[in-house]
Coordinates of C-alpha atoms and ligand atoms in Angstrom, one line a residue:
X2 CA 112.8 -30.6 51.0
X3 CA 112.9 -28.7 47.8
X4 CA 114.1 -30.7 44.8
X5 CA 117.4 -28.7 44.3
X6 CA 119.9 -31.6 44.6
X7 CA 119.1 -35.2 43.6
X8 CA 122.0 -37.2 45.1
X9 CA 120.7 -40.5 43.8
X10 CA 120.4 -39.2 40.3
X11 CA 124.0 -37.8 40.4
X12 CA 125.4 -41.3 41.3
X13 CA 123.2 -42.9 38.7
X14 CA 124.5 -40.5 36.0
X15 CA 128.1 -41.0 37.0
X16 CA 127.8 -44.8 36.8
X17 CA 125.7 -44.8 33.6
X18 CA 128.3 -42.6 31.7
X19 CA 131.5 -44.3 32.9
X20 CA 134.1 -44.9 30.1
X21 CA 132.3 -42.9 27.4
X22 CA 133.2 -43.6 23.8
X23 CA 135.1 -41.0 21.7
X24 CA 131.9 -40.5 19.6
X25 CA 129.8 -39.7 22.7
X26 CA 132.3 -37.2 24.0
X27 CA 132.6 -35.5 20.6
X28 CA 128.8 -35.3 20.4
X29 CA 128.6 -33.7 23.8
X30 CA 131.4 -31.2 22.9
X31 CA 129.5 -30.4 19.7
X32 CA 126.4 -29.6 21.8
X33 CA 128.6 -27.5 24.1
X34 CA 130.0 -25.6 21.2
X35 CA 126.4 -24.3 20.5
X36 CA 126.9 -22.2 23.7
X37 CA 123.5 -23.3 25.1
X38 CA 124.9 -25.3 28.0
X39 CA 124.7 -29.0 28.8
X40 CA 122.3 -31.2 30.6
X41 CA 123.4 -33.3 33.6
X42 CA 123.8 -36.4 31.6
X43 CA 126.1 -34.6 29.2
X44 CA 128.1 -33.1 32.0
X45 CA 128.5 -36.6 33.5
X46 CA 129.9 -37.8 30.2
X47 CA 132.6 -35.1 30.3
X48 CA 133.4 -35.8 33.9
X49 CA 134.0 -39.4 33.0
X50 CA 136.1 -38.7 29.9
X51 CA 139.7 -39.4 31.0
X52 CA 141.5 -40.3 27.8
X53 CA 144.2 -37.7 27.0
X54 CA 142.7 -37.1 23.6
X55 CA 139.3 -36.5 25.2
X56 CA 140.7 -34.2 27.8
X57 CA 142.5 -32.1 25.2
X58 CA 139.2 -31.7 23.3
X59 CA 137.4 -30.7 26.5
X60 CA 140.1 -28.1 27.2
X61 CA 140.0 -26.8 23.6
X62 CA 136.2 -26.5 23.6
X63 CA 136.2 -24.7 26.9
X64 CA 138.9 -22.2 25.7
X65 CA 136.9 -21.6 22.6
X66 CA 133.7 -20.8 24.5
X67 CA 135.6 -18.6 27.0
X68 CA 137.0 -16.7 24.0
X69 CA 133.7 -16.4 22.2
X70 CA 131.6 -15.2 25.2
X71 CA 134.1 -13.4 27.4
X72 CA 136.8 -12.5 24.9
X73 CA 140.0 -11.1 26.3
X74 CA 138.8 -9.7 29.5
X75 CA 139.6 -10.7 33.0
X76 CA 137.9 -8.8 35.8
X77 CA 140.0 -8.2 39.0
X78 CA 138.8 -7.8 42.6
X79 CA 140.0 -8.3 46.1
X80 CA 138.3 -9.6 49.3
X81 CA 137.9 -7.4 52.3
X82 CA 137.5 -9.3 55.6
X83 CA 135.6 -7.2 58.1
X84 CA 135.1 -9.5 61.1
X85 CA 136.3 -13.0 61.8
X86 CA 134.1 -13.5 64.8
X87 CA 132.2 -16.7 64.1
X88 CA 129.9 -19.0 65.9
X89 CA 130.4 -21.9 63.5
X90 CA 132.9 -24.6 63.8
X91 CA 133.7 -25.4 60.1
X92 CA 136.4 -28.1 60.0
X93 CA 138.3 -26.4 57.2
X94 CA 138.4 -22.7 58.3
X95 CA 140.9 -21.0 60.5
X96 CA 138.1 -18.8 61.9
X97 CA 136.3 -21.8 63.3
X98 CA 134.8 -21.1 66.7
X99 CA 136.9 -23.6 68.7
X100 CA 140.2 -22.2 67.4
X101 CA 141.2 -20.5 70.6
X102 CA 144.6 -19.5 69.3
X103 CA 143.1 -17.2 66.8
X104 CA 142.9 -13.6 67.9
X105 CA 139.6 -12.2 66.5
X106 CA 138.8 -8.8 65.3
X107 CA 135.8 -6.8 64.2
X108 CA 136.8 -3.6 62.3
X109 CA 135.4 -0.3 63.4
X110 CA 134.0 1.8 60.5
X111 CA 137.1 4.0 60.5
X112 CA 139.1 0.7 60.2
X113 CA 136.9 -0.4 57.3
X114 CA 137.6 2.9 55.6
X115 CA 141.4 2.5 56.1
X116 CA 141.2 -1.0 54.6
X117 CA 139.2 0.4 51.7
X118 CA 141.7 3.1 51.1
X119 CA 144.5 0.6 50.9
X120 CA 142.5 -1.4 48.3
X121 CA 141.7 1.7 46.3
X122 CA 145.4 2.7 46.4
X123 CA 146.3 -0.7 44.9
X124 CA 144.0 0.1 42.0
X125 CA 141.0 -2.0 43.0
X126 CA 137.5 -1.0 42.1
X127 CA 135.6 -4.1 43.3
X128 CA 135.6 -5.8 46.7
X129 CA 134.2 -9.0 48.0
X130 CA 133.1 -8.4 51.6
X131 CA 133.6 -11.2 54.0
X132 CA 132.3 -11.8 57.5
X133 CA 132.2 -14.7 59.9
X134 CA 128.7 -15.7 61.1
X135 CA 128.0 -14.1 64.5
X136 CA 124.4 -12.8 65.0
X137 CA 125.4 -10.7 68.0
X138 CA 128.6 -9.1 66.7
X139 CA 128.2 -9.2 62.9
X140 CA 124.7 -7.9 62.8
X141 CA 123.0 -6.9 59.6
X142 CA 123.3 -3.2 60.7
X143 CA 127.1 -3.6 61.0
X144 CA 127.2 -5.3 57.6
X145 CA 125.1 -2.5 56.0
X146 CA 127.2 0.2 57.7
X147 CA 130.4 -1.4 56.4
X148 CA 129.0 -1.4 52.8
X149 CA 128.1 2.2 53.1
X150 CA 131.5 3.1 54.5
X151 CA 133.2 1.3 51.6
X152 CA 131.2 3.1 49.0
X153 CA 131.9 6.5 50.7
X154 CA 135.7 6.3 50.6
X155 CA 137.6 8.3 48.0
X156 CA 141.4 8.2 47.6
X157 CA 143.2 10.0 44.8
X158 CA 141.1 9.4 41.7
X159 CA 139.8 6.1 43.0
X160 CA 136.8 4.6 44.8
X161 CA 135.2 1.2 45.2
X162 CA 132.4 1.0 42.7
X163 CA 131.0 -2.5 43.4
X164 CA 130.7 -4.3 46.7
X165 CA 130.0 -8.1 46.4
X166 CA 129.0 -9.9 49.6
X167 CA 129.9 -13.2 51.0
X168 CA 128.0 -13.7 54.3
X169 CA 126.4 -16.7 55.9
X170 CA 122.9 -17.8 54.9
X171 CA 120.4 -15.5 56.4
X172 CA 116.7 -14.4 56.4
X173 CA 114.6 -12.8 53.7
X174 CA 114.5 -9.7 55.8
X175 CA 118.3 -9.5 56.0
X176 CA 118.6 -10.0 52.3
X177 CA 116.1 -7.2 51.8
X178 CA 118.5 -5.0 53.8
X179 CA 121.4 -6.0 51.6
X180 CA 119.4 -5.3 48.5
X181 CA 118.8 -1.7 49.7
X182 CA 122.5 -1.2 50.1
X183 CA 123.1 -1.6 46.4
X184 CA 125.3 -4.7 46.6
X185 CA 126.7 -6.4 43.5
X186 CA 126.6 -10.2 43.7
X187 CA 125.5 -12.1 46.8
X188 CA 127.8 -15.1 46.9
X189 CA 127.2 -18.1 49.1
X190 CA 129.1 -21.4 48.7
X191 CA 127.4 -24.7 49.6
X192 CA 130.9 -25.9 50.5
X193 CA 129.8 -29.4 49.7
X194 CA 126.5 -30.5 48.2
X195 CA 126.9 -34.0 49.8
X196 CA 124.6 -33.9 52.8
X197 CA 126.5 -36.4 54.9
X198 CA 129.8 -34.7 54.4
X199 CA 128.2 -31.3 54.9
X200 CA 126.8 -32.3 58.3
X201 CA 130.1 -33.9 59.3
X202 CA 132.1 -30.7 58.4
X203 CA 130.0 -28.2 60.2
X204 CA 128.8 -27.4 63.7
X205 CA 126.6 -24.4 64.7
X206 CA 123.9 -22.8 62.6
X207 CA 125.8 -23.5 59.4
X208 CA 125.4 -27.2 60.0
X209 CA 121.8 -26.9 58.7
X210 CA 122.2 -28.2 55.1
X211 CA 118.8 -27.0 54.2
X212 CA 119.4 -23.5 55.4
X213 CA 122.5 -23.3 53.3
X214 CA 121.0 -24.8 50.2
X215 CA 117.9 -22.6 50.2
X216 CA 119.7 -19.3 50.9
X217 CA 119.6 -18.2 47.3
X218 CA 115.8 -18.8 47.3
X219 CA 115.4 -16.4 50.2
X220 CA 117.8 -13.9 48.6
X221 CA 115.7 -14.1 45.4
X222 CA 112.5 -13.6 47.4
X223 CA 114.1 -10.5 48.8
X224 CA 114.6 -9.2 45.3
X225 CA 118.2 -10.0 44.7
X226 CA 118.8 -11.2 41.2
X227 CA 122.6 -11.3 41.1
X228 CA 123.7 -14.4 43.0
X229 CA 126.8 -16.6 43.1
X230 CA 127.3 -20.3 43.9
X231 CA 130.4 -22.2 44.9
X232 CA 131.9 -25.4 46.3
X233 CA 134.9 -25.8 48.5
X234 CA 136.8 -28.4 46.5
X235 CA 138.5 -31.0 48.7
X236 CA 135.7 -31.8 51.0
X237 CA 134.0 -34.4 48.9
X238 CA 134.3 -36.0 45.4
X239 CA 134.6 -33.3 42.8
X240 CA 132.7 -35.4 40.2
X241 CA 129.7 -35.3 42.5
X242 CA 130.1 -31.6 43.3
X243 CA 130.3 -30.5 39.6
X244 CA 127.0 -32.3 38.8
X245 CA 125.4 -30.8 42.0
X246 CA 126.5 -27.3 41.0
X247 CA 124.9 -27.9 37.6
X248 CA 121.7 -29.1 39.2
X249 CA 121.6 -26.0 41.5
X250 CA 122.3 -23.7 38.6
X251 CA 119.5 -25.4 36.6
X252 CA 117.1 -25.1 39.6
X253 CA 117.9 -21.4 39.9
X254 CA 117.2 -20.7 36.3
X255 CA 114.0 -22.7 36.1
X256 CA 112.5 -22.0 39.6
X257 CA 114.0 -18.7 40.6
X258 CA 113.9 -17.3 37.1
X259 CA 117.6 -16.3 37.0
X260 CA 120.6 -18.5 36.8
X261 CA 123.7 -18.0 38.9
X262 CA 125.7 -14.9 37.9
X263 CA 128.9 -16.5 39.1
X264 CA 130.3 -19.8 40.2
X265 CA 133.4 -19.8 42.5
X266 CA 135.8 -22.6 42.6
X267 CA 137.7 -22.3 45.9
X268 CA 140.0 -25.3 46.6
X269 CA 140.9 -26.1 50.2
X270 CA 144.2 -24.6 51.5
X271 CA 145.9 -25.2 54.8
X272 CA 145.6 -22.8 57.7
X273 CA 147.5 -22.6 61.0
X274 CA 144.5 -23.7 63.2
X275 CA 143.0 -26.3 60.9
X276 CA 143.5 -30.0 61.4
X277 CA 141.4 -31.0 58.4
X278 CA 143.1 -32.2 55.3
X279 CA 141.3 -33.4 52.1
X280 CA 143.0 -36.8 51.9
X281 CA 141.0 -38.9 49.4
X282 CA 139.1 -36.0 48.0
X283 CA 142.1 -33.8 47.3
X284 CA 141.7 -32.3 43.8
X285 CA 144.8 -32.5 41.7
X286 CA 145.8 -29.5 39.5
X287 CA 144.8 -31.5 36.4
X288 CA 141.4 -32.4 37.7
X289 CA 140.9 -28.8 39.0
X290 CA 141.5 -27.4 35.5
X291 CA 139.3 -30.2 34.0
X292 CA 136.4 -29.2 36.3
X293 CA 136.8 -25.6 35.4
X294 CA 136.7 -26.5 31.7
X295 CA 133.6 -28.7 32.2
X296 CA 131.8 -25.9 34.1
X297 CA 132.7 -23.4 31.3
X298 CA 131.0 -25.7 28.8
X299 CA 128.1 -26.6 31.0
X300 CA 127.0 -23.1 32.1
X301 CA 128.6 -20.8 29.5
X302 CA 127.0 -17.6 30.6
X303 CA 127.8 -17.8 34.3
X304 CA 131.0 -16.0 35.2
X305 CA 133.6 -18.1 36.9
X306 CA 135.8 -16.8 39.8
X307 CA 139.2 -18.0 40.9
X308 CA 141.1 -16.7 44.0
X309 CA 144.6 -16.4 45.3
X310 CA 144.1 -19.8 46.9
X311 CA 145.6 -20.9 43.5
X312 CA 149.3 -20.5 42.5
X313 CA 150.1 -18.2 39.5
X314 CA 150.7 -21.1 37.1
X315 CA 147.4 -22.7 37.8
X316 CA 145.6 -19.4 37.6
X317 CA 147.2 -18.6 34.2
X318 CA 145.9 -21.9 32.8
X319 CA 142.5 -21.4 34.4
X320 CA 142.1 -17.9 32.8
X321 CA 142.4 -19.5 29.3
X322 CA 139.9 -22.3 30.2
X323 CA 137.0 -20.3 31.5
X324 CA 137.7 -18.1 34.5
X325 CA 136.3 -14.6 34.0
X326 CA 137.1 -13.0 37.4
X327 CA 140.1 -13.3 39.7
X328 CA 141.2 -11.8 43.0
X329 CA 144.6 -10.2 43.1
X330 CA 146.9 -9.3 46.0
X331 CA 144.4 -10.5 48.6
X332 CA 144.8 -10.8 52.3
X333 CA 142.4 -13.0 54.2
X334 CA 143.1 -11.5 57.6
X335 CA 140.9 -8.9 59.2
X336 CA 142.7 -5.6 59.0
X337 CA 145.4 -7.3 56.8
X338 CA 145.7 -4.6 54.1
X339 CA 146.6 -1.8 56.6
X340 CA 148.9 -4.2 58.4
X341 CA 150.7 -5.2 55.2
X342 CA 151.1 -1.6 54.2
X343 CA 152.6 -0.7 57.5
X344 CA 155.1 -3.5 57.1
X345 CA 156.3 -2.3 53.8
X346 CA 158.0 0.8 52.5
X347 CA 155.7 3.3 50.9
X348 CA 154.2 2.1 47.7
X349 CA 155.9 -1.3 48.0
X350 CA 152.4 -3.0 47.8
X351 CA 152.4 -2.1 44.1
X352 CA 156.0 -2.9 43.3
X353 CA 157.8 -5.4 45.4
X354 CA 157.2 -9.1 44.8
X355 CA 157.0 -11.4 47.7
X356 CA 157.4 -15.2 47.9
X357 CA 154.4 -16.9 46.4
X358 CA 152.6 -19.1 48.8
X359 CA 153.8 -17.7 52.0
X360 CA 151.8 -14.7 53.1
X361 CA 154.4 -14.7 55.9
X362 CA 153.2 -11.5 57.6
X363 CA 149.5 -12.3 57.6
X364 CA 149.5 -15.5 59.5
X365 CA 146.0 -14.9 61.0
X366 CA 144.2 -15.3 57.7
X367 CA 141.3 -17.6 56.9
X368 CA 143.8 -19.8 55.0
X369 CA 147.3 -19.6 53.5
X370 CA 147.1 -18.3 49.9
X371 CA 149.2 -19.5 47.1
X372 CA 149.5 -16.3 45.0
X373 CA 151.0 -13.4 47.0
X374 CA 151.9 -11.1 44.1
X375 CA 151.1 -7.4 44.1
X376 CA 148.3 -6.2 41.8
X377 CA 150.8 -4.7 39.2
X378 CA 152.7 -8.0 39.0
X379 CA 149.4 -10.0 38.4
X380 CA 148.5 -7.4 35.8
X381 CA 151.8 -7.8 34.0
X382 CA 151.3 -11.6 33.8
X383 CA 147.7 -11.2 32.6
X384 CA 149.0 -8.9 29.9
X385 CA 151.7 -11.4 28.9
X386 CA 148.9 -13.8 28.2
X387 CA 147.2 -11.4 25.9
X388 CA 144.3 -10.7 28.3
X389 CA 143.1 -7.2 29.4
X390 CA 142.6 -6.7 33.1
X391 CA 139.2 -5.1 33.6
X392 CA 137.9 -3.1 36.6
X393 CA 134.5 -2.7 35.0
X394 CA 131.5 -2.3 37.1
X395 CA 129.1 -0.8 34.5
X396 CA 126.4 -3.5 34.3
X397 CA 125.1 -3.5 37.7
X398 CA 125.3 0.3 37.9
X399 CA 123.0 0.8 35.0
X400 CA 120.7 -2.1 35.9
X401 CA 122.1 -4.8 33.5
X402 CA 121.6 -7.5 36.1
X403 CA 119.6 -10.7 36.6
X404 CA 117.5 -11.7 33.6
X405 CA 118.3 -8.4 31.8
X406 CA 122.0 -9.3 32.0
X407 CA 121.3 -12.8 30.7
X408 CA 119.2 -11.5 27.8
X409 CA 122.2 -9.4 26.7
X410 CA 124.8 -12.0 27.5
X411 CA 123.2 -14.9 25.7
X412 CA 123.2 -13.6 22.2
X413 CA 126.8 -12.5 22.6
X414 CA 126.0 -8.8 22.8
X415 CA 128.0 -8.6 25.9
X416 CA 131.1 -7.8 23.7
X417 CA 129.5 -4.5 22.7
X418 CA 129.8 -3.2 26.2
X419 CA 132.5 -5.3 27.8
X420 CA 135.4 -4.7 25.4
X421 CA 135.3 -0.9 25.5
X422 CA 134.5 -0.9 29.2
X423 CA 137.5 -3.2 30.0
X424 CA 139.7 -0.9 27.9
X425 CA 138.5 2.3 29.6
X426 CA 138.8 0.9 33.2
X427 CA 142.2 -0.6 32.4
X428 CA 143.3 2.8 30.9
X429 CA 142.3 4.4 34.2
X430 CA 144.4 1.8 36.1
X431 CA 147.4 2.6 34.0
X432 CA 147.0 6.3 34.4
X433 CA 146.6 6.2 38.2
X434 CA 148.5 3.1 39.4
X435 CA 150.4 1.4 36.5
X436 CA 154.1 0.7 36.7
X437 CA 156.3 1.7 33.7
X438 CA 156.3 -2.0 32.5
X439 CA 152.5 -2.3 32.8
X440 CA 152.0 1.0 30.9
X441 CA 154.3 -0.1 28.1
X442 CA 152.6 -3.5 27.6
X443 CA 149.1 -2.2 28.4
X444 CA 149.1 0.7 25.8
X445 CA 150.0 -1.8 23.1
X446 CA 147.3 -4.3 24.1
X447 CA 144.7 -1.5 24.3
X448 CA 145.5 -0.5 20.8
X449 CA 145.3 -4.1 19.6
X450 CA 141.8 -4.6 21.1
X451 CA 140.5 -1.1 20.1
X452 CA 141.1 -2.2 16.5
X453 CA 138.8 -5.2 17.2
X454 CA 135.7 -3.0 18.1
X455 CA 133.5 -3.7 15.2
X456 CA 131.2 -0.7 15.3
X457 CA 132.9 2.4 14.0
X458 CA 130.7 4.6 16.2
X459 CA 131.5 2.7 19.3
X460 CA 135.2 2.8 18.5
X461 CA 135.1 6.5 18.0
X462 CA 133.2 7.0 21.3
X463 CA 135.8 4.8 23.1
X464 CA 138.6 6.9 21.6
X465 CA 136.9 10.1 22.9
X466 CA 136.6 8.6 26.4
X467 CA 140.2 7.4 26.4
X468 CA 141.3 11.0 25.6
X469 CA 139.1 12.2 28.5
X470 CA 140.7 9.7 30.8
X471 CA 144.1 11.0 29.8
X472 CA 143.0 14.5 30.6
X473 CA 141.8 13.5 34.1
X474 CA 138.2 12.3 33.8
X475 CA 137.3 9.1 35.5
X476 CA 134.5 6.5 35.7
X477 CA 133.5 6.5 32.0
X478 CA 131.5 3.5 30.7
X479 CA 128.9 2.3 28.3
Ligands
LIG28 N1 131.6 -17.0 56.8 C1 130.7 -17.0 55.7 C2 130.4 -18.3 55.2 O1 131.1 -19.3 55.7 O2 129.5 -18.5 54.4 C3 131.4 -16.1 54.6 C4 132.4 -16.8 53.7 S1 133.9 -17.3 54.3 C5 134.6 -15.9 54.9 C6 134.6 -17.6 52.6 C7 134.7 -18.9 52.1 O3 136.1 -19.3 52.3 C8 134.0 -20.1 52.7 O4 132.7 -20.1 52.2 C9 134.8 -21.3 52.4 O5 134.4 -21.9 51.1 C10 136.2 -20.7 52.1 N2 137.2 -21.3 53.0 C11 137.1 -21.4 54.3 N3 138.2 -22.1 54.8 C12 139.0 -22.3 53.7 C13 140.3 -23.0 53.5 N4 141.0 -23.5 54.5 N5 140.8 -23.1 52.2 C14 140.1 -22.5 51.2 N6 138.9 -21.9 51.3 C15 138.4 -21.8 52.6
LIG29 FE1 132.8 -19.1 60.1 FE2 132.6 -19.0 57.4 FE3 134.9 -19.8 58.5 FE4 132.7 -21.3 58.7 S1 133.8 -20.7 56.8 S2 134.1 -20.9 60.4 S3 131.1 -19.8 58.8 S4 134.0 -17.8 58.7

């Protein structure tokens, strides 16, 4: 087996660093504040720091790093579930193969287009494509056709400009096919890095721990350089998982030549056909925020993604601590966006709040979400926190990916592109989809951050593009 995860070493680090002194924690945080990341031993120290004063310092350092590297931007996206046919029997997922009560669907290309149109009309520009694993039904041809369909749909002034993919571990050949379709990030979650737990939680092809763990190696071999990691928190001890994530990230950087572009932090949520419950490994809100903060300090240049599995209050705190991308107004049911639109009066998707945590009319989803707010409501709360919602897709479209992206991101140059691009894409949103409330708050925040663009030339160029957006031009970026 490749030396990606060293379980023994993880346990050893956790026991060697138990009850760290205040001085040791401060030393580690001082190293973290250099924005060069942390080694595994340093990460273990932070994991074991539980004193309220130590926790506060961890949160403060993470917030500072988030602000320094990512500034005020928060990138928004939504998942698009295309097929829930699945041959795997994952204990935690509503789509598991032995769930006979679940009615399964694989969208036709015209249905994929209809879902895409709904997402565009909500203001989205980025989707995360989701499929169950079913080699006969969810073939690579079907997946590639769906990507092409999504990119082809136009509605009003909008279109989807970046398709990220979350499909099961596959072959180099299939990853080559994805590469040709111009995907954004290839995301695959290990679910749990703990081999024994992994094997107990899965049946079917996904039960092969090695196949899952080495998927990013094969994706890299196929030429993909923009890849995401993740753990499903609640399956095993989060202390272990965070160290394993850091080991995997380190492996990717050293051996594959490019670190993970993103780390996702899904936390288990109940679902109608799922008997599993996290029991002793349940991650509390406080620990969840702590692990996000630790990851922010440990891998500062890797984007971090949160989903609507989390309630609005937890999301708001997580945005300050290190999250750089969030899903908004998601449904996790195949065909769910069209279904939701049919159930609501015209345009209600953008205006009417529903009860958080219910997703009452999308009961066939992968799990029950905890943030059911429409996009505009999410945007309003993001603005209230002083953050700018960004729909930017510039980097991958002009080839700033992989090592090239990291070269720019690391010295902090990312601000030069990201701030104006966030402003421009948010201005587009306000023109085309924004409610009166979002427009009022948004225009003020745009002015505030325009003033912070250091280079006079860049500021002037941004102002010119903003005027062009107001007069109807779209998709302007640096
Ligand atoms: N089917 C592919 C796979 O398993 O790799 C694609 C991803 S699946 C559609 C998306 C992710 O949802 C899974 O990787 C898993 O981490 C997460 N997930 C599944 N069931 C969940 C649940 N009950 N609560 C929270 N997240 C869940
Ligand atoms: Fe299938 Fe993915 Fe759900 Fe597992 S997590 S049952 S592979 S859709």
